[in-house]
JSON list of C-alpha atoms in Angstrom, two decimals:
[
{"chain": "A", "resi": 239, "resn": "MET", "atom": "CA", "xyz": [40.58, -27.74, 11.54]},
{"chain": "A", "resi": 240, "resn": "LEU", "atom": "CA", "xyz": [38.91, -25.58, 13.76]},
{"chain": "A", "resi": 241, "resn": "SER", "atom": "CA", "xyz": [39.39, -22.37, 11.55]},
{"chain": "A", "resi": 242, "resn": "GLN", "atom": "CA", "xyz": [37.49, -24.59, 8.72]},
{"chain": "A", "resi": 243, "resn": "TYR", "atom": "CA", "xyz": [34.84, -25.40, 11.19]},
{"chain": "A", "resi": 244, "resn": "ILE", "atom": "CA", "xyz": [34.29, -21.70, 11.98]},
{"chain": "A", "resi": 245, "resn": "HIS", "atom": "CA", "xyz": [34.37, -20.69, 8.49]},
{"chain": "A", "resi": 246, "resn": "PHE", "atom": "CA", "xyz": [31.91, -23.51, 7.46]},
{"chain": "A", "resi": 247, "resn": "ARG", "atom": "CA", "xyz": [29.60, -22.48, 10.60]},
{"chain": "A", "resi": 248, "resn": "ARG", "atom": "CA", "xyz": [29.62, -18.77, 9.48]},
{"chain": "A", "resi": 249, "resn": "GLU", "atom": "CA", "xyz": [28.60, -19.74, 5.89]},
{"chain": "A", "resi": 250, "resn": "ILE", "atom": "CA", "xyz": [25.82, -22.00, 7.16]},
{"chain": "A", "resi": 251, "resn": "LEU", "atom": "CA", "xyz": [24.81, -19.18, 9.33]},
{"chain": "A", "resi": 252, "resn": "LYS", "atom": "CA", "xyz": [24.70, -16.61, 6.50]},
{"chain": "A", "resi": 253, "resn": "ILE", "atom": "CA", "xyz": [22.76, -19.16, 4.39]},
{"chain": "A", "resi": 254, "resn": "LEU", "atom": "CA", "xyz": [20.12, -19.70, 6.88]},
{"chain": "A", "resi": 255, "resn": "SER", "atom": "CA", "xyz": [19.86, -15.85, 7.41]},
{"chain": "A", "resi": 256, "resn": "ASN", "atom": "CA", "xyz": [19.24, -15.30, 3.82]},
{"chain": "A", "resi": 257, "resn": "LEU", "atom": "CA", "xyz": [16.81, -18.01, 3.91]},
{"chain": "A", "resi": 258, "resn": "GLY", "atom": "CA", "xyz": [14.85, -16.45, 6.80]},
{"chain": "A", "resi": 259, "resn": "THR", "atom": "CA", "xyz": [14.48, -13.19, 4.63]},
{"chain": "A", "resi": 260, "resn": "VAL", "atom": "CA", "xyz": [13.27, -15.18, 1.64]},
{"chain": "A", "resi": 261, "resn": "VAL", "atom": "CA", "xyz": [10.76, -17.18, 3.68]},
{"chain": "A", "resi": 262, "resn": "HIS", "atom": "CA", "xyz": [9.76, -13.93, 5.29]},
{"chain": "A", "resi": 263, "resn": "PHE", "atom": "CA", "xyz": [9.31, -12.34, 2.06]},
{"chain": "A", "resi": 264, "resn": "ILE", "atom": "CA", "xyz": [7.09, -15.17, 0.67]},
{"chain": "A", "resi": 265, "resn": "MET", "atom": "CA", "xyz": [4.96, -15.49, 3.47]},
{"chain": "A", "resi": 266, "resn": "LYS", "atom": "CA", "xyz": [3.85, -11.73, 3.20]},
{"chain": "A", "resi": 267, "resn": "LYS", "atom": "CA", "xyz": [0.49, -11.37, 1.91]},
{"chain": "A", "resi": 268, "resn": "THR", "atom": "CA", "xyz": [0.22, -9.16, -1.21]},
{"chain": "A", "resi": 269, "resn": "ILE", "atom": "CA", "xyz": [-2.15, -6.36, -1.20]},
{"chain": "A", "resi": 270, "resn": "LEU", "atom": "CA", "xyz": [-3.62, -3.97, -3.87]},
{"chain": "A", "resi": 271, "resn": "PHE", "atom": "CA", "xyz": [-5.25, -0.66, -3.01]},
{"chain": "A", "resi": 272, "resn": "LEU", "atom": "CA", "xyz": [-7.33, 0.17, -6.04]},
{"chain": "A", "resi": 273, "resn": "CYS", "atom": "CA", "xyz": [-9.04, 3.54, -6.75]},
{"chain": "A", "resi": 274, "resn": "THR", "atom": "CA", "xyz": [-10.25, 5.34, -9.90]},
{"chain": "A", "resi": 275, "resn": "GLY", "atom": "CA", "xyz": [-7.16, 7.49, -10.67]},
{"chain": "A", "resi": 276, "resn": "ASN", "atom": "CA", "xyz": [-4.57, 6.06, -8.31]},
{"chain": "A", "resi": 277, "resn": "SER", "atom": "CA", "xyz": [-3.72, 9.68, -7.55]},
{"chain": "A", "resi": 278, "resn": "CYS", "atom": "CA", "xyz": [-4.82, 10.00, -3.78]},
{"chain": "A", "resi": 279, "resn": "ARG", "atom": "CA", "xyz": [-6.73, 7.61, -1.64]},
{"chain": "A", "resi": 280, "resn": "SER", "atom": "CA", "xyz": [-4.92, 4.35, -2.87]},
{"chain": "A", "resi": 281, "resn": "GLN", "atom": "CA", "xyz": [-1.69, 6.07, -2.87]},
{"chain": "A", "resi": 282, "resn": "MET", "atom": "CA", "xyz": [-2.12, 6.97, 0.67]},
{"chain": "A", "resi": 283, "resn": "ALA", "atom": "CA", "xyz": [-3.44, 3.46, 1.52]},
{"chain": "A", "resi": 284, "resn": "GLU", "atom": "CA", "xyz": [-0.23, 1.85, -0.19]},
{"chain": "A", "resi": 285, "resn": "GLY", "atom": "CA", "xyz": [2.07, 4.56, 1.63]},
{"chain": "A", "resi": 286, "resn": "PHE", "atom": "CA", "xyz": [0.40, 3.63, 5.12]},
{"chain": "A", "resi": 287, "resn": "CYS", "atom": "CA", "xyz": [0.62, -0.04, 4.45]},
{"chain": "A", "resi": 288, "resn": "ARG", "atom": "CA", "xyz": [4.26, 0.20, 3.57]},
{"chain": "A", "resi": 289, "resn": "LYS", "atom": "CA", "xyz": [5.17, 2.04, 6.70]},
{"chain": "A", "resi": 290, "resn": "LEU", "atom": "CA", "xyz": [2.75, 0.50, 9.27]},
{"chain": "A", "resi": 291, "resn": "ARG", "atom": "CA", "xyz": [2.22, -3.14, 8.09]},
{"chain": "A", "resi": 292, "resn": "GLY", "atom": "CA", "xyz": [5.34, -3.68, 5.70]},
{"chain": "A", "resi": 293, "resn": "ASP", "atom": "CA", "xyz": [6.21, -6.76, 7.81]},
{"chain": "A", "resi": 294, "resn": "GLU", "atom": "CA", "xyz": [2.91, -8.31, 7.09]},
{"chain": "A", "resi": 295, "resn": "PHE", "atom": "CA", "xyz": [2.00, -7.13, 3.47]},
{"chain": "A", "resi": 296, "resn": "GLU", "atom": "CA", "xyz": [3.74, -6.28, 0.32]},
{"chain": "A", "resi": 297, "resn": "ALA", "atom": "CA", "xyz": [1.55, -3.28, -0.67]},
{"chain": "A", "resi": 298, "resn": "TYR", "atom": "CA", "xyz": [0.66, -1.95, -4.18]},
{"chain": "A", "resi": 299, "resn": "SER", "atom": "CA", "xyz": [-1.75, 0.53, -5.56]},
{"chain": "A", "resi": 300, "resn": "ALA", "atom": "CA", "xyz": [-3.50, 1.05, -8.84]},
{"chain": "A", "resi": 301, "resn": "GLY", "atom": "CA", "xyz": [-6.26, 2.99, -10.50]},
{"chain": "A", "resi": 302, "resn": "VAL", "atom": "CA", "xyz": [-8.97, 1.80, -13.09]},
{"chain": "A", "resi": 303, "resn": "GLU", "atom": "CA", "xyz": [-8.16, 4.92, -15.14]},
{"chain": "A", "resi": 304, "resn": "PRO", "atom": "CA", "xyz": [-4.85, 6.42, -13.86]},
{"chain": "A", "resi": 305, "resn": "LYS", "atom": "CA", "xyz": [-4.49, 10.12, -13.52]},
{"chain": "A", "resi": 306, "resn": "THR", "atom": "CA", "xyz": [-1.50, 11.98, -12.16]},
{"chain": "A", "resi": 307, "resn": "LEU", "atom": "CA", "xyz": [-0.36, 12.15, -8.64]},
{"chain": "A", "resi": 308, "resn": "ASP", "atom": "CA", "xyz": [-2.18, 14.61, -6.17]},
{"chain": "A", "resi": 309, "resn": "ALA", "atom": "CA", "xyz": [0.15, 17.11, -4.85]},
{"chain": "A", "resi": 310, "resn": "ARG", "atom": "CA", "xyz": [-1.94, 17.66, -1.61]},
{"chain": "A", "resi": 311, "resn": "ALA", "atom": "CA", "xyz": [-2.04, 13.92, -1.13]},
{"chain": "A", "resi": 312, "resn": "VAL", "atom": "CA", "xyz": [1.83, 14.02, -1.12]},
{"chain": "A", "resi": 313, "resn": "GLU", "atom": "CA", "xyz": [1.73, 16.97, 1.06]},
{"chain": "A", "resi": 314, "resn": "VAL", "atom": "CA", "xyz": [-0.50, 15.83, 3.87]},
{"chain": "A", "resi": 315, "resn": "MET", "atom": "CA", "xyz": [1.20, 12.45, 3.87]},
{"chain": "A", "resi": 316, "resn": "LYS", "atom": "CA", "xyz": [4.63, 14.26, 4.36]},
{"chain": "A", "resi": 317, "resn": "GLU", "atom": "CA", "xyz": [3.20, 15.70, 7.38]},
{"chain": "A", "resi": 318, "resn": "VAL", "atom": "CA", "xyz": [2.88, 12.32, 8.99]},
{"chain": "A", "resi": 319, "resn": "GLY", "atom": "CA", "xyz": [6.53, 11.30, 7.96]},
{"chain": "A", "resi": 320, "resn": "ILE", "atom": "CA", "xyz": [5.47, 9.30, 4.80]},
{"chain": "A", "resi": 321, "resn": "ASP", "atom": "CA", "xyz": [6.99, 10.16, 1.48]},
{"chain": "A", "resi": 322, "resn": "ILE", "atom": "CA", "xyz": [4.86, 9.07, -1.43]},
{"chain": "A", "resi": 323, "resn": "SER", "atom": "CA", "xyz": [6.38, 11.73, -3.96]},
{"chain": "A", "resi": 324, "resn": "GLN", "atom": "CA", "xyz": [8.07, 8.97, -5.66]},
{"chain": "A", "resi": 325, "resn": "GLN", "atom": "CA", "xyz": [4.95, 6.61, -6.21]},
{"chain": "A", "resi": 326, "resn": "LYS", "atom": "CA", "xyz": [3.43, 6.81, -9.53]},
{"chain": "A", "resi": 327, "resn": "PRO", "atom": "CA", "xyz": [-0.11, 6.45, -10.86]},
{"chain": "A", "resi": 328, "resn": "LYS", "atom": "CA", "xyz": [-0.64, 3.12, -12.70]},
{"chain": "A", "resi": 329, "resn": "SER", "atom": "CA", "xyz": [-3.14, 0.77, -13.93]},
{"chain": "A", "resi": 330, "resn": "VAL", "atom": "CA", "xyz": [-3.41, -2.87, -12.75]},
{"chain": "A", "resi": 331, "resn": "GLU", "atom": "CA", "xyz": [-1.68, -4.01, -15.92]},
{"chain": "A", "resi": 332, "resn": "GLN", "atom": "CA", "xyz": [1.36, -1.90, -15.09]},
{"chain": "A", "resi": 333, "resn": "LEU", "atom": "CA", "xyz": [2.01, -3.56, -11.80]},
{"chain": "A", "resi": 334, "resn": "PRO", "atom": "CA", "xyz": [4.91, -5.96, -11.67]},
{"chain": "A", "resi": 335, "resn": "ILE", "atom": "CA", "xyz": [2.80, -8.52, -10.26]},
{"chain": "A", "resi": 336, "resn": "LYS", "atom": "CA", "xyz": [-0.64, -9.72, -10.93]},
{"chain": "A", "resi": 337, "resn": "ASP", "atom": "CA", "xyz": [-1.67, -12.21, -8.40]},
{"chain": "A", "resi": 338, "resn": "PHE", "atom": "CA", "xyz": [-2.88, -10.64, -5.08]},
{"chain": "A", "resi": 339, "resn": "ASP", "atom": "CA", "xyz": [-3.95, -12.23, -1.95]},
{"chain": "A", "resi": 340, "resn": "LEU", "atom": "CA", "xyz": [-6.15, -9.30, -1.25]},
{"chain": "A", "resi": 341, "resn": "VAL", "atom": "CA", "xyz": [-7.63, -6.27, -3.19]},
{"chain": "A", "resi": 342, "resn": "ILE", "atom": "CA", "xyz": [-9.28, -3.44, -1.59]},
{"chain": "A", "resi": 343, "resn": "THR", "atom": "CA", "xyz": [-11.27, -1.00, -3.47]},
{"chain": "A", "resi": 344, "resn": "VAL", "atom": "CA", "xyz": [-11.26, 2.46, -1.72]},
{"chain": "A", "resi": 345, "resn": "CYS", "atom": "CA", "xyz": [-13.71, 4.21, -3.86]},
{"chain": "A", "resi": 346, "resn": "GLY", "atom": "CA", "xyz": [-17.15, 3.11, -5.31]},
{"chain": "A", "resi": 347, "resn": "HIS", "atom": "CA", "xyz": [-16.08, 3.61, -8.93]},
{"chain": "A", "resi": 348, "resn": "ALA", "atom": "CA", "xyz": [-13.33, 1.15, -8.39]},
{"chain": "A", "resi": 349, "resn": "ASN", "atom": "CA", "xyz": [-15.65, -1.07, -6.74]},
{"chain": "A", "resi": 350, "resn": "GLU", "atom": "CA", "xyz": [-18.03, -1.15, -9.60]},
{"chain": "A", "resi": 351, "resn": "ASN", "atom": "CA", "xyz": [-15.42, -1.47, -12.31]},
{"chain": "A", "resi": 352, "resn": "CYS", "atom": "CA", "xyz": [-12.87, -3.46, -10.51]},
{"chain": "A", "resi": 353, "resn": "PRO", "atom": "CA", "xyz": [-10.92, -5.95, -12.80]},
{"chain": "A", "resi": 354, "resn": "PHE", "atom": "CA", "xyz": [-11.19, -9.52, -12.81]},
{"chain": "A", "resi": 355, "resn": "PHE", "atom": "CA", "xyz": [-8.85, -11.33, -10.16]},
{"chain": "A", "resi": 356, "resn": "PRO", "atom": "CA", "xyz": [-8.03, -15.08, -9.79]},
{"chain": "A", "resi": 357, "resn": "ASN", "atom": "CA", "xyz": [-10.59, -17.01, -7.33]},
{"chain": "A", "resi": 358, "resn": "LYS", "atom": "CA", "xyz": [-7.92, -16.78, -4.34]},
{"chain": "A", "resi": 359, "resn": "THR", "atom": "CA", "xyz": [-7.90, -13.25, -4.53]},
{"chain": "A", "resi": 360, "resn": "LYS", "atom": "CA", "xyz": [-10.01, -11.74, -1.65]},
{"chain": "A", "resi": 361, "resn": "VAL", "atom": "CA", "xyz": [-11.69, -8.42, -3.13]},
{"chain": "A", "resi": 362, "resn": "ILE", "atom": "CA", "xyz": [-13.26, -6.18, -0.43]},
{"chain": "A", "resi": 363, "resn": "HIS", "atom": "CA", "xyz": [-14.47, -2.47, -0.52]},
{"chain": "A", "resi": 364, "resn": "VAL", "atom": "CA", "xyz": [-13.90, 0.06, 1.86]},
{"chain": "A", "resi": 365, "resn": "GLY", "atom": "CA", "xyz": [-14.99, 3.35, 0.48]},
{"chain": "A", "resi": 366, "resn": "PHE", "atom": "CA", "xyz": [-13.24, 6.69, 1.56]},
{"chain": "A", "resi": 367, "resn": "GLU", "atom": "CA", "xyz": [-14.66, 10.22, 0.42]},
{"chain": "A", "resi": 368, "resn": "ASP", "atom": "CA", "xyz": [-12.77, 11.84, -2.39]},
{"chain": "A", "resi": 369, "resn": "PRO", "atom": "CA", "xyz": [-10.73, 14.72, -1.12]},
{"chain": "A", "resi": 370, "resn": "PRO", "atom": "CA", "xyz": [-10.44, 16.52, -4.61]},
{"chain": "A", "resi": 371, "resn": "LEU", "atom": "CA", "xyz": [-14.35, 16.45, -4.81]},
{"chain": "A", "resi": 372, "resn": "LEU", "atom": "CA", "xyz": [-14.81, 17.55, -1.44]},
{"chain": "A", "resi": 373, "resn": "ALA", "atom": "CA", "xyz": [-12.14, 20.38, -1.84]},
{"chain": "A", "resi": 374, "resn": "LYS", "atom": "CA", "xyz": [-14.43, 21.92, -4.52]},
{"chain": "A", "resi": 375, "resn": "GLU", "atom": "CA", "xyz": [-16.77, 23.05, -1.58]},
{"chain": "A", "resi": 376, "resn": "CYS", "atom": "CA", "xyz": [-13.77, 24.89, 0.17]},
{"chain": "A", "resi": 377, "resn": "THR", "atom": "CA", "xyz": [-13.02, 28.43, 0.13]},
{"chain": "A", "resi": 378, "resn": "THR", "atom": "CA", "xyz": [-9.60, 28.42, 1.47]},
{"chain": "A", "resi": 379, "resn": "GLU", "atom": "CA", "xyz": [-6.46, 26.27, 1.08]},
{"chain": "A", "resi": 380, "resn": "GLN", "atom": "CA", "xyz": [-6.45, 25.70, 4.61]},
{"chain": "A", "resi": 381, "resn": "GLN", "atom": "CA", "xyz": [-10.15, 24.18, 4.44]},
{"chain": "A", "resi": 382, "resn": "VAL", "atom": "CA", "xyz": [-8.78, 22.03, 1.60]},
{"chain": "A", "resi": 383, "resn": "LEU", "atom": "CA", "xyz": [-5.94, 20.61, 3.50]},
{"chain": "A", "resi": 384, "resn": "GLU", "atom": "CA", "xyz": [-8.27, 20.00, 6.41]},
{"chain": "A", "resi": 385, "resn": "VAL", "atom": "CA", "xyz": [-10.42, 17.74, 4.13]},
{"chain": "A", "resi": 386, "resn": "TYR", "atom": "CA", "xyz": [-7.24, 15.79, 2.82]},
{"chain": "A", "resi": 387, "resn": "ARG", "atom": "CA", "xyz": [-6.01, 15.34, 6.39]},
{"chain": "A", "resi": 388, "resn": "ARG", "atom": "CA", "xyz": [-9.44, 13.90, 7.56]},
{"chain": "A", "resi": 389, "resn": "VAL", "atom": "CA", "xyz": [-9.34, 11.17, 4.80]},
{"chain": "A", "resi": 390, "resn": "ARG", "atom": "CA", "xyz": [-5.80, 10.66, 5.37]},
{"chain": "A", "resi": 391, "resn": "ASP", "atom": "CA", "xyz": [-6.58, 10.12, 9.00]},
{"chain": "A", "resi": 392, "resn": "GLN", "atom": "CA", "xyz": [-9.43, 7.64, 8.17]},
{"chain": "A", "resi": 393, "resn": "ILE", "atom": "CA", "xyz": [-7.18, 5.85, 5.80]},
{"chain": "A", "resi": 394, "resn": "ALA", "atom": "CA", "xyz": [-4.43, 5.50, 8.51]},
{"chain": "A", "resi": 395, "resn": "ASP", "atom": "CA", "xyz": [-6.96, 4.21, 11.15]},
{"chain": "A", "resi": 396, "resn": "PHE", "atom": "CA", "xyz": [-8.06, 1.54, 8.57]},
{"chain": "A", "resi": 397, "resn": "VAL", "atom": "CA", "xyz": [-4.76, 0.38, 7.60]},
{"chain": "A", "resi": 398, "resn": "LYS", "atom": "CA", "xyz": [-3.68, 0.11, 11.20]},
{"chain": "A", "resi": 399, "resn": "HIS", "atom": "CA", "xyz": [-6.61, -1.93, 12.44]},
{"chain": "A", "resi": 400, "resn": "PHE", "atom": "CA", "xyz": [-7.99, -4.04, 9.55]},
{"chain": "A", "resi": 401, "resn": "ALA", "atom": "CA", "xyz": [-7.89, -7.83, 9.77]},
{"chain": "A", "resi": 402, "resn": "PRO", "atom": "CA", "xyz": [-7.35, -9.35, 6.46]},
{"chain": "A", "resi": 403, "resn": "PRO", "atom": "CA", "xyz": [-9.92, -12.01, 5.56]},
{"chain": "A", "resi": 404, "resn": "SER", "atom": "CA", "xyz": [-8.88, -15.68, 5.73]}
]
């Protein structure tokens, strides 16, 4: 009788543990970082959000006109211990979910061309400079990487400290 009780108690604890994981996942807010090409800034933001705020948010990124993943963005993110090399540029239509709690546009073009989201979705704009565009003014690879690092650090600071609208 005692062994049956112990077995039953273990099963109940397993179920409650799994239920806690499900409830925690359901309670996470879904967040989408939207940019033009989903090649640099939005990818960095998704990477930082997953690493720094993954307990609060289920993070995604997309582009209004997806391009290819920016190798320098991958490089500077790797410098801070975040691997985004397996992330793929995609459109909103290619995402596994369509219903987000929060959409953050990280460039002006995405803000101006933001797709329609249901009323419950809060859409805010927090613009960051475009590293590839800024890099055109640079004369050395070191200067180019400094531009990427500066924008990366601005994105990290935003992701660490922003308070989602209620």
